[in-house]
Short mmCIF file of C-alpha atoms in Angstrom, two decimals:
data_model
loop_
_atom_site.label_atom_id
_atom_site.label_comp_id
_atom_site.label_asym_id
_atom_site.label_seq_id
_atom_site.Cartn_x
_atom_site.Cartn_y
_atom_site.Cartn_z
CA MET A 16 88.55 80.04 125.76
CA GLY A 17 91.17 80.23 128.54
CA ILE A 18 91.36 83.85 129.69
CA PRO A 19 87.97 85.60 130.13
CA LEU A 20 87.07 88.05 127.38
CA ASP A 21 87.01 91.15 129.60
CA LYS A 22 90.46 90.39 131.01
CA ALA A 23 91.74 89.65 127.50
CA GLU A 24 90.55 93.08 126.35
CA LEU A 25 92.29 94.78 129.28
CA LEU A 26 95.49 92.90 128.47
CA ALA A 27 95.11 93.89 124.83
CA LEU A 28 94.72 97.55 125.76
CA PHE A 29 97.81 97.47 127.97
CA LEU A 30 100.01 95.76 125.37
CA GLU A 31 98.74 97.92 122.53
CA THR A 32 99.43 101.10 124.50
CA LEU A 33 102.93 99.88 125.36
CA VAL A 34 103.88 99.04 121.78
CA TYR A 35 102.14 102.18 120.48
CA GLY A 36 104.50 104.26 122.64
CA ILE A 37 107.45 102.48 121.05
CA PHE A 38 105.98 103.02 117.58
CA PHE A 39 105.33 106.72 118.21
CA THR A 40 108.92 107.24 119.38
CA LEU A 41 110.38 105.32 116.43
CA CYS A 42 108.14 107.20 114.00
CA CYS A 43 109.40 110.55 115.31
CA ILE A 44 113.01 109.37 115.11
CA THR A 45 112.47 108.05 111.58
CA CYS A 46 110.99 111.34 110.39
CA ILE A 47 113.84 113.33 111.95
CA VAL A 48 116.45 111.08 110.36
CA LEU A 49 114.78 111.19 106.95
CA ALA A 50 114.35 114.96 107.12
CA SER A 51 118.06 115.37 107.80
CA VAL A 52 119.08 113.26 104.79
CA HIS A 53 119.37 115.41 101.67
CA HIS A 54 120.80 112.90 99.22
CA GLY A 55 118.58 110.25 97.67
CA GLY A 56 115.53 111.73 99.32
CA THR A 57 112.96 110.92 96.64
CA HIS A 58 111.71 107.77 98.34
CA SER A 59 111.71 109.54 101.70
CA ARG A 60 109.48 112.36 100.54
CA LYS A 61 107.09 110.45 98.28
CA ILE A 62 106.70 107.05 99.92
CA ILE A 63 108.41 106.45 103.23
CA MET A 64 107.33 109.40 105.36
CA PRO A 65 103.68 109.48 104.17
CA THR A 66 103.45 105.74 104.86
CA ALA A 67 104.85 106.21 108.36
CA PHE A 68 102.30 108.94 109.08
CA LEU A 69 99.50 106.78 107.66
CA MET A 70 100.45 103.85 109.88
CA LEU A 71 100.69 106.14 112.90
CA ALA A 72 97.26 107.62 112.16
CA LEU A 73 95.69 104.16 111.82
CA ALA A 74 97.33 102.91 115.02
CA THR A 75 96.25 106.06 116.88
CA ALA A 76 92.63 105.75 115.74
CA HIS A 77 92.62 102.06 116.70
CA LEU A 78 93.96 102.83 120.17
CA ILE A 79 91.39 105.59 120.71
CA ILE A 80 88.57 103.21 119.78
CA ASP A 81 89.92 100.61 122.20
CA PHE A 82 89.92 103.18 125.02
CA ILE A 83 86.36 104.20 124.17
CA ARG A 84 85.22 100.57 124.17
CA ALA A 85 86.97 99.89 127.48
CA ALA A 86 85.43 102.98 129.08
CA HIS A 87 81.98 101.98 127.87
CA ALA A 88 82.35 98.39 129.06
CA PHE A 89 83.84 99.03 132.49
CA ILE A 90 82.46 102.48 133.37
CA THR A 91 79.22 103.10 131.46
CA LEU A 92 77.89 99.55 131.69
CA GLY A 93 79.37 99.25 135.16
CA SER A 94 78.63 96.49 137.59
CA PRO A 95 76.07 94.12 136.00
CA SER A 96 77.65 90.68 135.97
CA GLY A 97 78.84 89.72 132.51
CA ALA A 98 77.91 93.08 130.94
CA ALA A 99 81.46 93.81 129.80
CA ILE A 100 81.92 90.30 128.40
CA GLU A 101 78.64 90.54 126.51
CA TYR A 102 79.61 93.93 125.08
CA PHE A 103 83.09 92.85 123.99
CA GLY A 104 81.66 89.71 122.43
CA GLU A 105 79.25 91.60 120.14
CA VAL A 106 80.73 90.99 116.68
CA SER A 107 78.49 93.43 114.80
CA ASP A 108 79.12 96.34 117.19
CA GLY A 109 79.92 99.54 115.28
CA LEU A 110 83.13 100.34 117.15
CA PHE A 111 84.37 96.77 116.87
CA LEU A 112 83.71 96.88 113.15
CA ALA A 113 85.57 100.20 112.90
CA LYS A 114 88.65 98.88 114.70
CA SER A 115 88.57 95.75 112.56
CA LEU A 116 88.59 97.90 109.42
CA LEU A 117 91.58 99.82 110.78
CA TYR A 118 93.37 96.53 111.41
CA LEU A 119 92.72 95.41 107.84
CA PHE A 120 94.02 98.71 106.45
CA GLN A 121 97.11 98.56 108.65
CA THR A 122 98.05 95.01 107.71
CA LEU A 123 97.41 95.73 104.03
CA ALA A 124 99.70 98.74 104.32
CA GLY A 125 102.34 96.57 105.98
CA ASP A 126 102.05 93.89 103.30
CA SER A 127 102.30 96.47 100.51
CA ILE A 128 105.47 97.89 102.05
CA ILE A 129 107.01 94.42 102.29
CA ILE A 130 106.21 93.82 98.61
CA TRP A 131 107.60 97.24 97.68
CA ARG A 132 110.84 96.49 99.58
CA CYS A 133 111.15 93.21 97.69
CA TYR A 134 110.64 95.09 94.42
CA ILE A 135 113.29 97.70 95.27
CA VAL A 136 116.04 95.34 96.44
CA THR A 137 115.56 93.07 93.40
CA ASN A 138 116.26 95.95 91.01
CA ARG A 139 112.59 96.57 90.20
CA ARG A 140 111.88 93.28 88.43
CA PRO A 141 108.08 92.89 88.29
CA MET A 142 108.12 89.13 87.72
CA LEU A 143 109.70 88.56 91.12
CA ILE A 144 106.77 90.13 92.93
CA ALA A 145 104.00 88.48 90.88
CA LEU A 146 103.23 85.84 93.51
CA PRO A 147 103.07 88.22 96.49
CA LEU A 148 100.89 90.57 94.45
CA ILE A 149 98.45 87.70 93.84
CA ALA A 150 98.47 86.95 97.56
CA PHE A 151 97.91 90.65 98.25
CA ILE A 152 94.83 90.63 96.02
CA GLY A 153 93.66 87.59 97.98
CA ASP A 154 94.19 89.59 101.16
CA ILE A 155 91.89 92.31 99.86
CA VAL A 156 89.22 89.79 98.83
CA PHE A 157 89.22 87.99 102.18
CA GLY A 158 89.29 91.35 103.96
CA CYS A 159 86.05 92.30 102.22
CA ILE A 160 84.56 88.92 103.15
CA ILE A 161 85.52 89.49 106.79
CA VAL A 162 83.80 92.87 106.86
CA ALA A 163 80.66 91.49 105.19
CA ARG A 164 80.41 88.60 107.66
CA MET A 165 80.88 90.89 110.64
CA ILE A 166 78.11 93.22 109.45
CA ARG A 167 75.71 90.29 109.02
CA ALA A 168 76.74 88.45 112.20
CA PRO A 169 73.71 87.25 114.21
CA ASP A 170 73.26 88.22 117.85
CA GLY A 171 75.17 85.99 120.23
CA ALA A 172 77.60 84.73 117.59
CA THR A 173 81.28 84.66 118.53
CA ILE A 174 84.11 86.00 116.44
CA PHE A 175 85.44 82.46 116.10
CA SER A 176 82.28 81.09 114.53
CA VAL A 177 81.72 84.10 112.27
CA LEU A 178 85.24 84.55 110.89
CA ARG A 179 86.97 81.21 111.35
CA GLY A 180 87.62 80.39 107.69
CA SER A 181 87.94 83.90 106.28
CA PHE A 182 90.25 85.25 108.98
CA ALA A 183 92.47 82.18 108.80
CA ALA A 184 92.72 82.65 105.02
CA TYR A 185 93.47 86.37 105.39
CA THR A 186 96.20 85.75 107.96
CA SER A 187 97.67 82.92 105.89
CA MET A 188 97.95 85.26 102.89
CA THR A 189 99.81 87.76 105.05
CA LEU A 190 102.18 85.05 106.26
CA ALA A 191 102.76 83.92 102.67
CA ILE A 192 103.65 87.46 101.58
CA THR A 193 106.07 87.88 104.46
CA ALA A 194 107.68 84.47 103.89
CA TYR A 195 108.14 85.11 100.17
CA CYS A 196 109.40 88.67 100.34
CA THR A 197 111.84 88.02 103.16
CA GLY A 198 112.72 84.54 101.94
CA GLU A 199 115.92 83.59 100.25
CA ARG A 200 114.75 81.61 97.32
CA PRO A 201 112.64 83.54 94.78
CA SER A 202 113.98 87.01 95.26
CA ARG A 203 116.72 86.72 97.86
CA SER A 204 115.40 90.03 99.14
CA LEU A 205 116.50 89.42 102.72
CA CYS A 206 120.02 88.60 101.56
CA ALA A 207 120.03 91.74 99.45
CA ILE A 208 118.90 93.83 102.39
CA CYS A 209 121.56 92.30 104.63
CA TRP A 210 124.29 92.87 102.05
CA ARG A 211 123.32 96.51 101.60
CA ILE A 212 123.57 96.95 105.36
CA TYR A 213 126.78 94.94 105.65
CA GLN A 214 128.77 96.92 103.08
CA PRO A 215 128.80 100.33 104.79
CA SER A 216 129.27 98.74 108.22
CA ARG A 217 132.37 96.63 107.45
CA GLU A 218 134.58 99.39 108.78
CA TRP A 219 133.34 98.63 112.28
CA GLY A 220 135.25 95.36 112.24
CA GLY A 221 134.93 92.30 114.46
CA VAL A 222 131.64 90.93 115.71
CA ARG A 223 129.95 94.33 115.45
CA THR A 224 130.00 93.93 111.68
CA LEU A 225 127.36 91.21 111.94
CA LEU A 226 125.01 93.09 114.25
CA PRO A 227 123.23 95.12 111.52
CA VAL A 228 122.71 91.93 109.50
CA LEU A 229 121.21 90.13 112.50
CA MET A 230 119.01 93.14 113.17
CA ALA A 231 117.77 93.10 109.57
CA ILE A 232 116.82 89.43 109.86
CA ILE A 233 114.83 90.14 113.01
CA GLU A 234 113.28 93.40 111.80
CA SER A 235 112.38 92.52 108.23
CA GLY A 236 110.55 89.28 108.80
CA ALA A 237 110.80 87.40 112.07
CA LEU A 238 109.19 89.96 114.36
CA TYR A 239 106.14 90.57 112.17
CA THR A 240 105.81 86.91 111.22
CA ALA A 241 105.91 85.84 114.86
CA GLY A 242 103.12 88.26 115.70
CA VAL A 243 100.90 87.17 112.82
CA LEU A 244 101.54 83.47 113.43
CA THR A 245 100.77 83.81 117.14
CA THR A 246 97.51 85.56 116.32
CA LEU A 247 96.53 82.84 113.85
CA ILE A 248 97.28 80.01 116.27
CA LEU A 249 95.37 81.64 119.11
CA PHE A 250 92.43 82.26 116.79
CA LEU A 251 92.35 78.66 115.55
CA ILE A 252 92.34 77.28 119.10
CA GLU A 253 89.58 79.81 119.93
CA SER A 254 91.50 81.52 122.72
CA ASN A 255 90.43 84.98 123.83
CA ALA A 256 94.12 85.81 124.06
CA GLN A 257 93.97 86.32 120.28
CA PHE A 258 92.35 89.71 120.97
CA ALA A 259 95.52 90.79 122.76
CA ALA A 260 97.73 89.48 119.96
CA LEU A 261 95.51 91.08 117.32
CA ASP A 262 95.53 94.52 118.93
CA LEU A 263 99.28 94.23 119.43
CA LEU A 264 99.77 93.86 115.68
CA MET A 265 98.39 97.35 114.98
CA PRO A 266 101.41 99.29 116.33
CA LEU A 267 103.78 96.37 115.72
CA VAL A 268 103.39 96.76 111.95
CA GLY A 269 104.57 100.35 112.28
CA VAL A 270 107.41 99.41 114.62
CA VAL A 271 108.80 96.90 112.13
CA TYR A 272 108.41 99.41 109.29
CA CYS A 273 110.34 102.12 111.16
CA LEU A 274 113.07 99.67 112.20
CA ILE A 275 113.59 98.60 108.60
CA ILE A 276 113.80 102.20 107.40
CA LEU A 277 116.24 103.20 110.14
CA GLN A 278 118.41 100.14 109.62
CA ILE A 279 118.59 100.42 105.84
CA ARG A 280 119.38 104.17 106.20
CA TYR A 281 117.34 105.61 103.37
#
């Protein structure tokens, strides 16, 4: 287990709050930038801004639930030895189930945006997104399995024993979608994104010309993939640190989304 569960939850709350602040700031900047762009604003009005607000709402609700759970564990339950650990370890707890649902919705929203970006930069060719769409359907299926297993989890069961196979499958599907849609081979979507950034920035000259391309590589795939992969590894080795990584992903999905939008300059 490594880090105790109560300390892992405190670490998760700190990191989530920190990244949420970054996400909130980026979301405000993104909305201001998009509102000031009058040309080519169809995507901004119909897809991009509503998605940003949705992700912000999900991340906000998740953070509020985490604060409520922390207050209940450390203030309401108070001093009894192991009370907080026992509370945080209850898989079928209503608030834990609610925050897990929010996580599923947030990651599904992030995956759908990645697939949509792949579709846009490949000139709207449906065949090129067939595989990630299949993986996305798999995400939904395993997400439903996760919820069902959590609801029926017996008392005293750990998250690792209840969700080991289903959560690993869900996370693997997310990794597959990210790898495909930011990969070079089937759709060359990452290359297309980089080229679209590179063209208007050539006038900068010198090394600065490459900076937007490097930023796109980091923003479009590596940052999100690193977070998901870290969560999966920590879960498989049954480390309580996975709770911190998992909560961190909630605002991180929105951070990556806003960075992509700002960098591509919709």
